[in-house]
Coordinates of C-alpha atoms and ligand atoms in Angstrom, one line a residue:
M216 CA -56.2 -4.4 -6.5
S217 CA -58.3 -7.0 -8.4
I218 CA -59.3 -10.6 -8.0
K219 CA -57.3 -11.5 -11.1
G220 CA -54.2 -9.7 -9.8
L221 CA -54.5 -11.6 -6.4
L222 CA -54.9 -15.0 -8.1
K223 CA -52.1 -14.3 -10.6
T224 CA -49.5 -13.2 -8.0
N225 CA -48.3 -16.8 -7.3
I226 CA -50.2 -19.3 -9.4
P227 CA -49.0 -22.6 -7.6
Q228 CA -49.8 -20.9 -4.3
T229 CA -53.3 -19.9 -5.6
I230 CA -53.9 -23.6 -6.6
L231 CA -52.8 -24.8 -3.2
V232 CA -55.1 -22.2 -1.4
L233 CA -58.1 -23.1 -3.5
F234 CA -57.5 -26.8 -3.0
L235 CA -57.1 -26.5 0.7
Y236 CA -60.4 -24.5 1.0
L237 CA -62.1 -27.1 -1.2
I238 CA -61.1 -30.1 1.0
Y239 CA -61.9 -28.0 4.1
A240 CA -65.5 -27.5 2.8
I241 CA -65.8 -31.2 1.9
A242 CA -64.5 -32.3 5.3
G243 CA -66.8 -29.8 7.1
T244 CA -69.9 -30.9 5.2
L245 CA -69.0 -34.6 5.7
G246 CA -68.5 -34.1 9.5
T247 CA -72.0 -32.6 9.8
Y248 CA -73.6 -35.1 7.5
L249 CA -72.2 -38.2 9.2
F250 CA -73.7 -37.1 12.5
K251 CA -77.0 -38.1 11.1
Y252 CA -76.0 -41.8 11.5
S253 CA -75.1 -41.2 15.2
L254 CA -78.6 -39.7 15.7
N255 CA -80.3 -42.6 13.9
A256 CA -78.2 -45.1 16.0
I257 CA -79.6 -43.3 19.2
T258 CA -83.2 -43.7 18.1
A259 CA -82.5 -47.3 17.1
K260 CA -80.8 -47.7 20.6
N261 CA -77.7 -49.3 18.9
L262 CA -74.7 -48.4 21.1
N263 CA -72.0 -50.0 18.9
S264 CA -73.3 -48.2 15.8
F265 CA -73.5 -44.9 17.7
I266 CA -69.8 -45.2 19.0
F267 CA -68.6 -46.2 15.5
W268 CA -70.3 -43.1 13.8
E269 CA -69.2 -40.8 16.6
I270 CA -65.5 -41.8 16.0
I271 CA -65.9 -41.3 12.3
T272 CA -67.5 -37.9 12.8
M273 CA -64.8 -36.9 15.3
V274 CA -62.0 -37.8 12.8
T275 CA -63.6 -35.8 10.1
E276 CA -64.1 -32.8 12.5
L277 CA -60.5 -33.0 13.5
A278 CA -59.4 -32.9 9.9
T279 CA -61.6 -29.8 9.3
A280 CA -60.0 -28.1 12.4
L281 CA -56.5 -28.8 11.0
L282 CA -57.3 -27.8 7.5
L283 CA -58.6 -24.3 8.3
P284 CA -55.4 -22.9 9.8
L285 CA -53.4 -24.4 6.9
A286 CA -55.6 -22.8 4.3
T287 CA -55.5 -19.5 6.2
V288 CA -51.7 -19.5 6.4
A289 CA -51.4 -20.2 2.6
F290 CA -53.9 -17.5 1.8
T291 CA -52.2 -14.9 4.1
R292 CA -49.0 -15.6 2.2
Q293 CA -50.8 -15.0 -1.0
I294 CA -52.2 -11.6 0.2
Q295 CA -48.7 -10.6 1.4
D296 CA -47.1 -11.4 -1.9
Y297 CA -49.7 -9.4 -3.7
L298 CA -49.4 -6.4 -1.3
H299 CA -45.7 -6.5 -1.7
Q300 CA -46.1 -6.2 -5.5
I301 CA -48.6 -3.3 -5.0
R302 CA -46.3 -1.6 -2.5
K303 CA -43.4 -1.8 -4.9
D304 CA -45.5 -0.2 -7.7
I305 CA -46.7 2.6 -5.5
M306 CA -43.1 3.3 -4.3
H307 CA -42.1 3.4 -8.0
H308 CA -44.9 5.8 -8.8
Y309 CA -43.9 8.2 -6.0
Y310 CA -40.2 7.7 -6.7
N311 CA -40.6 8.9 -10.3
G312 CA -43.1 11.6 -9.3
D313 CA -41.0 13.6 -6.8
D314 CA -44.0 15.9 -6.0
E315 CA -46.1 14.0 -3.5
K316 CA -46.5 14.6 0.2
I317 CA -44.9 12.2 2.5
S318 CA -48.2 11.8 4.4
T319 CA -50.1 10.8 1.3
M320 CA -47.5 8.2 0.5
Q321 CA -47.5 6.8 4.1
N322 CA -51.2 6.6 4.0
D323 CA -51.2 4.7 0.7
L324 CA -48.5 2.3 1.8
T325 CA -49.9 1.5 5.3
N326 CA -53.5 2.4 6.1
N327 CA -54.9 1.9 2.6
L328 CA -53.1 -1.4 2.0
K329 CA -54.3 -2.7 5.4
I330 CA -57.9 -1.8 4.5
L331 CA -57.5 -3.6 1.1
S332 CA -56.2 -6.7 2.9
T333 CA -59.0 -6.8 5.5
D334 CA -61.9 -5.5 3.5
F335 CA -61.1 -6.9 0.0
A336 CA -58.7 -9.9 0.0
T337 CA -60.0 -11.7 3.1
P338 CA -63.7 -11.2 2.3
L339 CA -62.9 -12.8 -1.2
I340 CA -61.8 -16.0 0.3
T341 CA -64.7 -16.0 2.8
I342 CA -67.0 -15.8 -0.2
F343 CA -65.2 -18.7 -2.0
S344 CA -65.2 -20.9 1.1
G345 CA -68.8 -19.9 1.9
L346 CA -70.0 -20.8 -1.6
L347 CA -68.4 -24.2 -1.4
S348 CA -70.0 -25.0 1.9
I349 CA -73.4 -23.7 0.7
T350 CA -73.2 -25.8 -2.5
F351 CA -72.4 -29.0 -0.6
S352 CA -75.1 -28.3 2.0
I353 CA -77.8 -27.6 -0.6
G354 CA -76.9 -30.9 -2.4
I355 CA -77.4 -32.8 0.8
L356 CA -80.6 -31.0 1.7
F357 CA -81.9 -31.7 -1.8
R358 CA -81.5 -35.4 -1.2
M359 CA -83.7 -35.2 1.9
S360 CA -86.6 -33.1 0.6
W361 CA -87.2 -30.4 -2.1
I362 CA -89.3 -28.5 0.5
L363 CA -86.1 -27.8 2.5
I364 CA -84.5 -26.4 -0.6
L365 CA -87.5 -24.2 -1.4
T366 CA -87.5 -22.9 2.2
T367 CA -83.8 -22.2 1.9
A368 CA -84.2 -20.3 -1.3
V369 CA -87.0 -18.0 0.1
L370 CA -85.1 -17.3 3.2
A371 CA -81.9 -16.7 1.3
V372 CA -83.5 -14.0 -0.9
I373 CA -84.6 -12.1 2.3
T374 CA -81.1 -12.5 3.9
L375 CA -79.3 -11.4 0.8
S376 CA -81.3 -8.2 0.2
L377 CA -80.7 -6.9 3.7
P378 CA -77.1 -5.6 3.4
K379 CA -78.1 -3.3 0.5
L380 CA -79.6 -1.0 3.1
L381 CA -76.2 0.3 4.4
E382 CA -73.9 -0.3 1.5
K383 CA -73.5 3.3 0.4
K384 CA -73.2 4.8 3.9
M385 CA -70.4 2.3 4.7
S386 CA -68.4 3.2 1.5
Q387 CA -68.7 6.9 2.4
A388 CA -67.7 6.3 6.0
N389 CA -64.6 4.4 4.8
A390 CA -63.5 7.2 2.5
T391 CA -63.9 9.7 5.3
V392 CA -61.8 7.7 7.7
N393 CA -59.0 7.7 5.0
Q394 CA -59.4 11.4 4.5
K395 CA -59.2 12.2 8.2
N396 CA -56.2 9.8 8.6
E397 CA -54.4 11.7 5.9
R398 CA -55.1 15.0 7.6
L399 CA -53.8 13.7 10.9
L400 CA -50.6 12.4 9.2
N401 CA -50.2 15.8 7.5
T402 CA -50.6 17.7 10.7
I403 CA -48.1 15.5 12.4
A404 CA -45.6 15.9 9.6
H405 CA -46.1 19.7 9.5
W406 CA -46.0 20.4 13.2
L407 CA -43.6 17.7 14.5
G408 CA -41.1 18.7 11.7
G409 CA -40.6 22.0 13.5
L410 CA -40.7 20.5 17.0
Q411 CA -37.4 22.1 18.1
E412 CA -38.6 25.5 17.1
L413 CA -41.9 25.1 18.9
R414 CA -39.9 24.0 22.0
R415 CA -37.7 27.0 21.8
Y416 CA -40.7 29.3 21.8
N417 CA -42.7 27.3 24.4
A418 CA -45.5 26.8 21.8
F419 CA -46.5 23.4 23.2
A420 CA -50.1 24.5 23.7
R421 CA -50.5 25.3 20.0
L422 CA -49.0 21.9 18.9
N423 CA -51.3 20.1 21.3
K424 CA -54.3 22.0 20.0
K425 CA -53.6 21.2 16.4
L426 CA -52.9 17.5 17.1
K427 CA -56.0 17.3 19.2
E428 CA -58.1 18.8 16.4
A429 CA -56.8 16.4 13.7
S430 CA -56.9 13.3 15.9
G431 CA -60.4 14.2 17.2
E432 CA -61.7 14.3 13.6
Y433 CA -60.0 10.9 12.9
V434 CA -61.4 9.3 16.0
E435 CA -64.9 10.6 15.1
S436 CA -64.8 9.3 11.6
N437 CA -63.6 6.0 12.9
K438 CA -66.5 5.9 15.4
K439 CA -69.0 6.6 12.6
N440 CA -67.5 3.9 10.5
M441 CA -67.7 1.4 13.3
L442 CA -71.3 2.5 14.0
Y443 CA -72.4 1.7 10.4
R444 CA -70.5 -1.6 10.6
S445 CA -72.2 -2.6 13.8
W446 CA -75.6 -1.7 12.3
S447 CA -74.9 -3.7 9.3
E448 CA -73.9 -6.7 11.5
I449 CA -77.1 -6.3 13.6
I450 CA -79.3 -6.3 10.5
N451 CA -77.6 -9.2 8.9
G452 CA -77.5 -11.1 12.2
L453 CA -81.3 -10.7 12.7
G454 CA -82.0 -11.9 9.2
N455 CA -79.7 -14.9 9.8
S456 CA -81.5 -15.9 13.1
V457 CA -85.0 -15.7 11.5
A458 CA -83.8 -17.8 8.6
Q459 CA -82.3 -20.5 10.9
L460 CA -85.5 -20.8 13.0
G461 CA -87.5 -21.0 9.8
M462 CA -85.5 -24.0 8.7
V463 CA -85.8 -25.8 12.0
L464 CA -89.5 -25.3 12.0
I465 CA -90.0 -26.7 8.4
S466 CA -87.7 -29.7 9.0
G467 CA -89.5 -30.4 12.3
I468 CA -92.8 -30.5 10.4
L469 CA -91.3 -32.8 7.7
F470 CA -90.1 -35.2 10.5
F471 CA -93.5 -35.3 12.1
N472 CA -95.0 -36.0 8.6
H473 CA -92.5 -38.9 8.3
T474 CA -90.9 -37.3 5.2
I475 CA -87.5 -37.3 6.9
S476 CA -85.8 -39.4 9.6
F477 CA -84.8 -38.0 13.1
G478 CA -81.2 -38.0 12.0
D479 CA -82.1 -36.0 8.9
F480 CA -84.0 -33.5 11.1
G481 CA -80.9 -33.1 13.4
V482 CA -78.5 -32.5 10.5
A483 CA -81.0 -30.4 8.4
A484 CA -80.9 -27.9 11.3
S485 CA -77.0 -27.9 11.2
F486 CA -77.0 -27.5 7.4
A487 CA -79.4 -24.6 7.8
F488 CA -76.8 -23.1 10.2
I489 CA -74.0 -23.7 7.6
I490 CA -76.1 -22.2 4.8
F491 CA -77.3 -19.1 6.6
E492 CA -73.9 -18.5 8.2
G493 CA -72.4 -18.8 4.7
I494 CA -74.9 -16.4 3.3
W495 CA -74.4 -14.0 6.1
N496 CA -70.6 -14.1 5.7
I497 CA -71.0 -13.7 1.9
T498 CA -73.2 -10.7 2.2
D499 CA -71.0 -9.1 4.8
S500 CA -68.0 -9.8 2.6
L501 CA -69.7 -8.3 -0.4
T502 CA -70.5 -5.2 1.5
R503 CA -66.9 -4.9 2.6
I504 CA -65.6 -5.5 -0.9
K505 CA -67.9 -2.8 -2.3
S506 CA -66.9 -0.3 0.4
T507 CA -63.3 -0.5 -1.0
K508 CA -64.3 0.4 -4.5
I509 CA -63.0 4.0 -4.4
L510 CA -59.8 2.9 -2.7
R511 CA -59.2 0.1 -5.3
E512 CA -59.6 2.6 -8.2
E513 CA -57.2 5.0 -6.5
T514 CA -54.7 2.1 -5.9
T515 CA -55.0 1.0 -9.6
K516 CA -54.1 4.6 -10.7
L517 CA -51.1 4.7 -8.3
R518 CA -49.9 1.4 -9.7
Q519 CA -49.7 2.8 -13.2
A520 CA -46.0 3.5 -13.1
R521 CA -44.8 6.9 -14.2
T522 CA -41.9 5.7 -16.1
L523 CA -39.7 8.5 -17.2
E524 CA -37.3 7.9 -20.1
I525 CA -33.9 8.8 -18.7
P526 CA -31.6 9.7 -21.5
T527 CA -27.9 9.4 -21.0
S528 CA -26.9 12.6 -22.7
A529 CA -26.6 16.0 -20.9
F530 CA -29.6 18.2 -21.1
G531 CA -30.0 21.9 -21.9
V532 CA -32.8 24.2 -21.0
I533 CA -34.4 27.3 -22.6
A534 CA -36.5 29.7 -20.5
T535 CA -38.5 32.4 -22.2
N536 CA -40.8 35.1 -20.7
L537 CA -40.8 33.2 -17.4
V538 CA -42.9 34.5 -14.5
A539 CA -43.6 32.9 -11.2
K540 CA -46.5 33.9 -9.0
Y541 CA -47.3 32.8 -5.5
D542 CA -50.8 32.7 -4.0
N543 CA -50.1 35.8 -1.9
G544 CA -49.5 37.8 -5.1
E545 CA -45.7 37.7 -4.9
T546 CA -44.5 37.8 -8.6
I547 CA -41.1 37.2 -9.9
T548 CA -40.1 37.9 -13.5
Y549 CA -37.0 36.2 -14.9
P550 CA -34.7 37.2 -17.7
D551 CA -34.7 34.8 -20.7
F552 CA -31.8 32.3 -20.6
T553 CA -30.5 29.3 -22.4
I554 CA -28.3 26.7 -20.8
K555 CA -26.6 24.4 -23.4
P556 CA -26.2 20.7 -22.8
G557 CA -23.1 20.1 -20.6
Q558 CA -22.7 23.7 -19.5
K559 CA -21.9 24.6 -15.9
V560 CA -23.9 27.6 -14.9
L561 CA -23.7 29.8 -11.8
L562 CA -27.0 31.3 -10.5
T563 CA -26.5 34.4 -8.3
G564 CA -28.6 37.2 -6.9
D565 CA -29.4 38.9 -3.6
S566 CA -31.6 37.2 -1.1
G567 CA -35.3 37.1 -2.2
T568 CA -34.5 37.6 -5.9
G569 CA -36.1 34.3 -6.8
K570 CA -33.2 31.7 -7.0
S571 CA -35.0 29.0 -5.1
T572 CA -38.3 29.8 -6.9
L573 CA -36.5 29.3 -10.2
F574 CA -35.4 25.8 -9.0
K575 CA -39.0 25.0 -8.1
L576 CA -40.0 26.0 -11.6
L577 CA -37.3 23.9 -13.2
L578 CA -38.2 20.9 -11.0
N579 CA -41.9 21.3 -12.0
K580 CA -42.9 21.9 -8.4
L581 CA -44.3 25.2 -9.3
T582 CA -46.2 26.0 -12.6
P583 CA -45.1 29.2 -14.4
A584 CA -47.7 32.0 -14.3
N585 CA -46.3 32.9 -17.7
G586 CA -43.6 31.8 -20.2
Q587 CA -42.1 28.4 -20.7
I588 CA -39.3 26.1 -19.9
I589 CA -38.1 23.7 -22.6
Y590 CA -35.6 20.9 -21.8
F591 CA -33.8 19.3 -24.7
Y592 CA -30.8 17.2 -25.6
L593 CA -31.2 16.9 -29.3
Y594 CA -31.3 19.5 -32.1
K595 CA -33.1 19.1 -35.4
N596 CA -32.1 21.6 -38.1
G597 CA -30.5 23.7 -35.5
N598 CA -33.6 23.8 -33.3
P599 CA -33.8 22.1 -29.9
I600 CA -36.4 19.3 -29.6
K601 CA -38.4 19.3 -26.3
S602 CA -37.9 16.1 -24.3
P603 CA -38.9 14.8 -20.8
V604 CA -36.1 14.9 -18.3
Q605 CA -35.4 13.8 -14.8
V606 CA -33.8 16.7 -13.1
G607 CA -31.4 16.0 -10.2
N608 CA -31.7 18.2 -7.2
L609 CA -29.2 18.8 -4.4
P610 CA -31.0 21.0 -1.8
Q611 CA -29.3 23.2 0.7
D612 CA -29.8 20.7 3.5
P613 CA -28.3 17.4 2.2
I614 CA -30.6 14.5 2.5
V615 CA -28.8 11.4 3.9
F616 CA -30.2 8.1 4.9
P617 CA -29.4 5.9 8.0
A618 CA -27.2 3.5 6.0
S619 CA -23.4 3.3 5.4
I620 CA -21.7 6.2 3.7
K621 CA -21.0 3.9 0.7
D622 CA -24.7 3.1 0.4
N623 CA -25.5 6.8 0.7
I624 CA -23.3 7.5 -2.3
T625 CA -24.3 4.5 -4.5
M626 CA -27.9 4.7 -3.3
F627 CA -27.9 1.0 -2.8
D628 CA -26.8 0.2 -6.4
S629 CA -24.0 -2.3 -6.1
K630 CA -23.3 -2.1 -9.8
I631 CA -21.6 1.3 -9.4
Q632 CA -19.6 0.4 -6.2
E633 CA -16.2 0.5 -8.0
N634 CA -16.7 4.2 -8.9
V635 CA -17.2 5.2 -5.3
Q636 CA -13.5 5.9 -4.5
T637 CA -13.0 8.2 -7.5
A638 CA -16.2 10.1 -6.5
V639 CA -15.0 10.3 -2.9
N640 CA -11.6 11.8 -4.0
K641 CA -13.3 14.3 -6.3
V642 CA -15.5 15.7 -3.5
Q643 CA -12.5 15.8 -1.1
L644 CA -14.1 13.3 1.3
T645 CA -11.0 11.1 1.5
N646 CA -9.4 12.9 4.5
D647 CA -12.7 12.8 6.4
L648 CA -13.1 9.1 5.8
A649 CA -9.5 8.4 6.9
K650 CA -10.5 9.7 10.4
M651 CA -13.4 7.3 10.7
P652 CA -12.4 3.7 11.7
A653 CA -15.0 2.1 9.5
G654 CA -14.3 4.5 6.6
L655 CA -16.8 4.1 3.8
E656 CA -18.7 1.6 5.9
T657 CA -19.4 4.1 8.6
Q658 CA -23.1 4.1 9.4
V659 CA -24.8 7.5 9.1
D660 CA -26.4 8.2 12.5
L661 CA -29.2 10.7 11.8
K662 CA -30.0 11.1 15.5
N663 CA -26.6 11.8 16.8
E664 CA -25.4 13.5 13.6
N665 CA -22.0 11.7 13.4
L666 CA -21.3 13.5 10.1
S667 CA -20.7 17.2 10.0
G668 CA -22.7 19.5 7.7
G669 CA -19.7 19.7 5.3
Q670 CA -19.3 15.9 5.3
R671 CA -22.9 15.4 4.5
Q672 CA -22.7 17.9 1.6
K673 CA -19.6 16.0 0.3
V674 CA -21.6 12.7 0.5
V675 CA -24.5 14.0 -1.6
L676 CA -22.1 15.6 -4.1
A677 CA -20.4 12.3 -4.5
R678 CA -23.8 10.7 -5.0
S679 CA -24.7 13.1 -7.7
L680 CA -21.3 12.6 -9.5
I681 CA -21.5 8.9 -9.5
H682 CA -25.1 8.8 -10.9
D683 CA -24.4 10.7 -14.1
Q684 CA -27.5 12.8 -13.8
P685 CA -28.1 14.7 -17.1
F686 CA -29.2 17.9 -15.5
V687 CA -28.5 18.8 -11.9
L688 CA -29.6 21.7 -9.7
M689 CA -27.3 22.5 -6.8
D690 CA -28.4 24.9 -4.1
E691 CA -25.5 26.2 -1.9
V692 CA -24.0 22.7 -1.9
T693 CA -20.6 23.7 -0.6
S694 CA -21.8 26.3 2.0
A695 CA -20.5 24.2 4.9
I696 CA -17.2 23.2 3.2
D697 CA -14.0 25.2 3.7
Q698 CA -12.7 27.4 1.0
T699 CA -9.7 25.3 -0.2
A700 CA -11.8 22.1 -0.4
T701 CA -14.6 24.0 -2.2
E702 CA -12.2 25.2 -4.9
K703 CA -10.9 21.7 -5.5
I704 CA -14.4 20.3 -5.6
L705 CA -15.5 23.0 -8.0
D706 CA -12.5 22.1 -10.3
N707 CA -13.5 18.5 -10.3
L708 CA -17.2 19.2 -10.7
L709 CA -16.9 21.7 -13.5
K710 CA -14.1 20.1 -15.4
T711 CA -14.9 16.4 -14.8
K712 CA -15.2 14.4 -17.9
L713 CA -18.0 12.1 -16.9
K714 CA -19.0 9.1 -19.0
T715 CA -21.8 11.4 -20.1
K716 CA -21.5 15.2 -19.7
Q717 CA -23.5 16.7 -16.9
T718 CA -25.3 20.0 -17.0
I719 CA -25.1 21.9 -13.7
L720 CA -27.0 24.9 -12.5
M721 CA -25.6 26.0 -9.1
I722 CA -26.7 28.6 -6.6
A723 CA -23.8 30.0 -4.6
H724 CA -23.1 33.0 -2.5
N725 CA -19.6 34.4 -1.7
F726 CA -17.7 32.8 -4.5
T727 CA -14.4 34.6 -5.4
P728 CA -14.1 36.1 -8.9
E729 CA -11.7 33.2 -9.7
M730 CA -14.2 30.6 -8.6
R731 CA -17.0 32.3 -10.6
A732 CA -14.7 32.3 -13.7
K733 CA -14.6 28.5 -13.6
F734 CA -18.3 28.4 -14.8
D735 CA -19.3 28.6 -18.4
Q736 CA -22.0 31.2 -17.7
E737 CA -23.5 33.2 -14.8
I738 CA -27.2 34.0 -14.6
K739 CA -27.6 37.0 -12.3
L740 CA -31.0 37.7 -10.9
T741 CA -31.6 41.3 -9.9
A742 CA -34.9 43.1 -10.1
V743 CA -37.9 41.5 -8.5
R744 CA -41.3 43.0 -9.4
K745 CA -43.6 42.6 -6.4
E746 CA -47.3 42.9 -6.5
A747 CA -48.4 42.8 -2.9
A748 CA -51.6 40.9 -2.3
E749 CA -54.7 42.8 -1.2
Ligands
ATP2077 N1 -44.2 29.8 -0.8 C1 -44.1 31.1 -1.0 N2 -45.2 31.8 -0.9 C2 -45.1 33.2 -1.1 N3 -44.0 33.8 -1.4 C3 -42.9 33.1 -1.5 C4 -42.9 31.7 -1.3 N4 -41.6 31.3 -1.5 C5 -40.9 32.4 -1.7 N5 -41.6 33.5 -1.8 C6 -41.2 34.9 -2.1 O1 -40.6 34.9 -3.4 C7 -39.5 35.7 -3.4 C8 -38.3 34.9 -3.9 O2 -38.0 33.9 -3.0 P1 -36.9 32.8 -3.2 O3 -36.8 31.9 -2.0 O4 -37.0 32.2 -4.5 O5 -35.6 33.8 -3.2 P2 -34.0 33.4 -3.2 O6 -33.4 34.2 -4.2 O7 -33.9 31.9 -3.3 O8 -33.6 33.8 -1.7 P3 -32.5 33.3 -0.7 O9 -31.2 33.6 -1.4 O10 -32.7 34.0 0.5 O11 -32.7 31.8 -0.6 C9 -39.3 36.2 -2.0 O12 -39.8 37.6 -2.0 C10 -40.1 35.3 -1.1 O13 -40.7 36.0 -0.1

């Protein structure tokens, strides 16, 4: 998040915002200044002149009161446009990354953007508006007496240097709040994800304890943050009051010396209020802006999109000397294998032989302890050339979204709608849809689970088919589908001539010899060398 980015989001809107704040500052200053004539009319005991200037002042004040909400609305829209842009970039970053925790993502998209809006964007406009009011007020004071300007300058230096006292502490406190909030979200995701299991084992006390711990830390960090903020406000407020009193004192002396009129004395005090309130607001805003420095740097990094080049050809992969190792010492050694572009490969092996772990390695969710994985789609002089790839992944539990079955297949891409029916036929979903009154438009109800496990598997298979992914990992993707349908789906999956050929690596148990024979190759995992942790 940057000033430039905020201003550039919508240039005509930026001009409107700046213009509205400019006339708001002019009207505000004028309203205060014109009151001088009402005061002078009182000392001259001229009722008509007093009423005339009072009406003029009131009209200007009314204009000021109307301008502020207008300017605020325009600026809020500007912030929202900018945040929308940032949110889109962050989503893009996570979408292409595939390796982030949901809680981090939620925190970046909600809490952190809220902080940037309240502690960066809003303070910026406060500074702009404050600077305008201060400039106009100084101009007017200067016309009255240079002594008033000198007093203002001295008091301003004192007021401006006060916030420095707590700047660092506030930045740290803000970062801690974020950290603790992320931990809380993490705990919620981990523990509430297994809520049914906890219920089954009456483990409510443990859930409660964990949530209490995490939320306690979050509350504490928030309290500390508020404490620093309050101290900062107290220190700034004190400086502000001393400065205002100083101005009243000096302008009073100037009045008694006949340097300024009574009207000037009256409004000089008001301008003192505008100036010091402006300075107070600016210093407070600067402190807030500085406290978001770490957050802004993080957001900028997140906005740097991880764009993956997605080639349209099928990919192959070569694995050599591959070894996976978990923190507990569990080590799995894999046989070397090569999967050529477009091949359909079956991955088998007893439970615990490392099939899922191989998928984690291929998805780059786990770094090999040894060996390497090379994805390629081109050969040069007979040798494969390493290339980045986006690996498709169909996990054992199909991930569906609360949208129509059609949208779940197209993933909201209307351009590929016409291919839906073909994909539906190939995954044997046609008969299931015929039983649903709304057919493809049936809304997936995650809460009441209106789709069976097999139907959900068919939906994600159709999704994978329609999206032409160049390399797809499938983990027991037909486990809930009956034997006859599975055979037909396999025929379609393995023999389908897609626009671009697709490489498939599929984990499956209990396939008949005929079904296994449909694959180009079978990788059988057997021995697992275990090195138990101490
Ligand atoms: N996160 C983990 N931490 C430590 N060990 C793990 C972890 N995940 C898996 N393992 C161990 O690694 C070995 C291989 O597990 P993996 O899940 O890859 O096997 P699998 O062949 O997919 O089994 P299944 O067919 O039962 O799904 C097992 O001994 C397992 O206990």
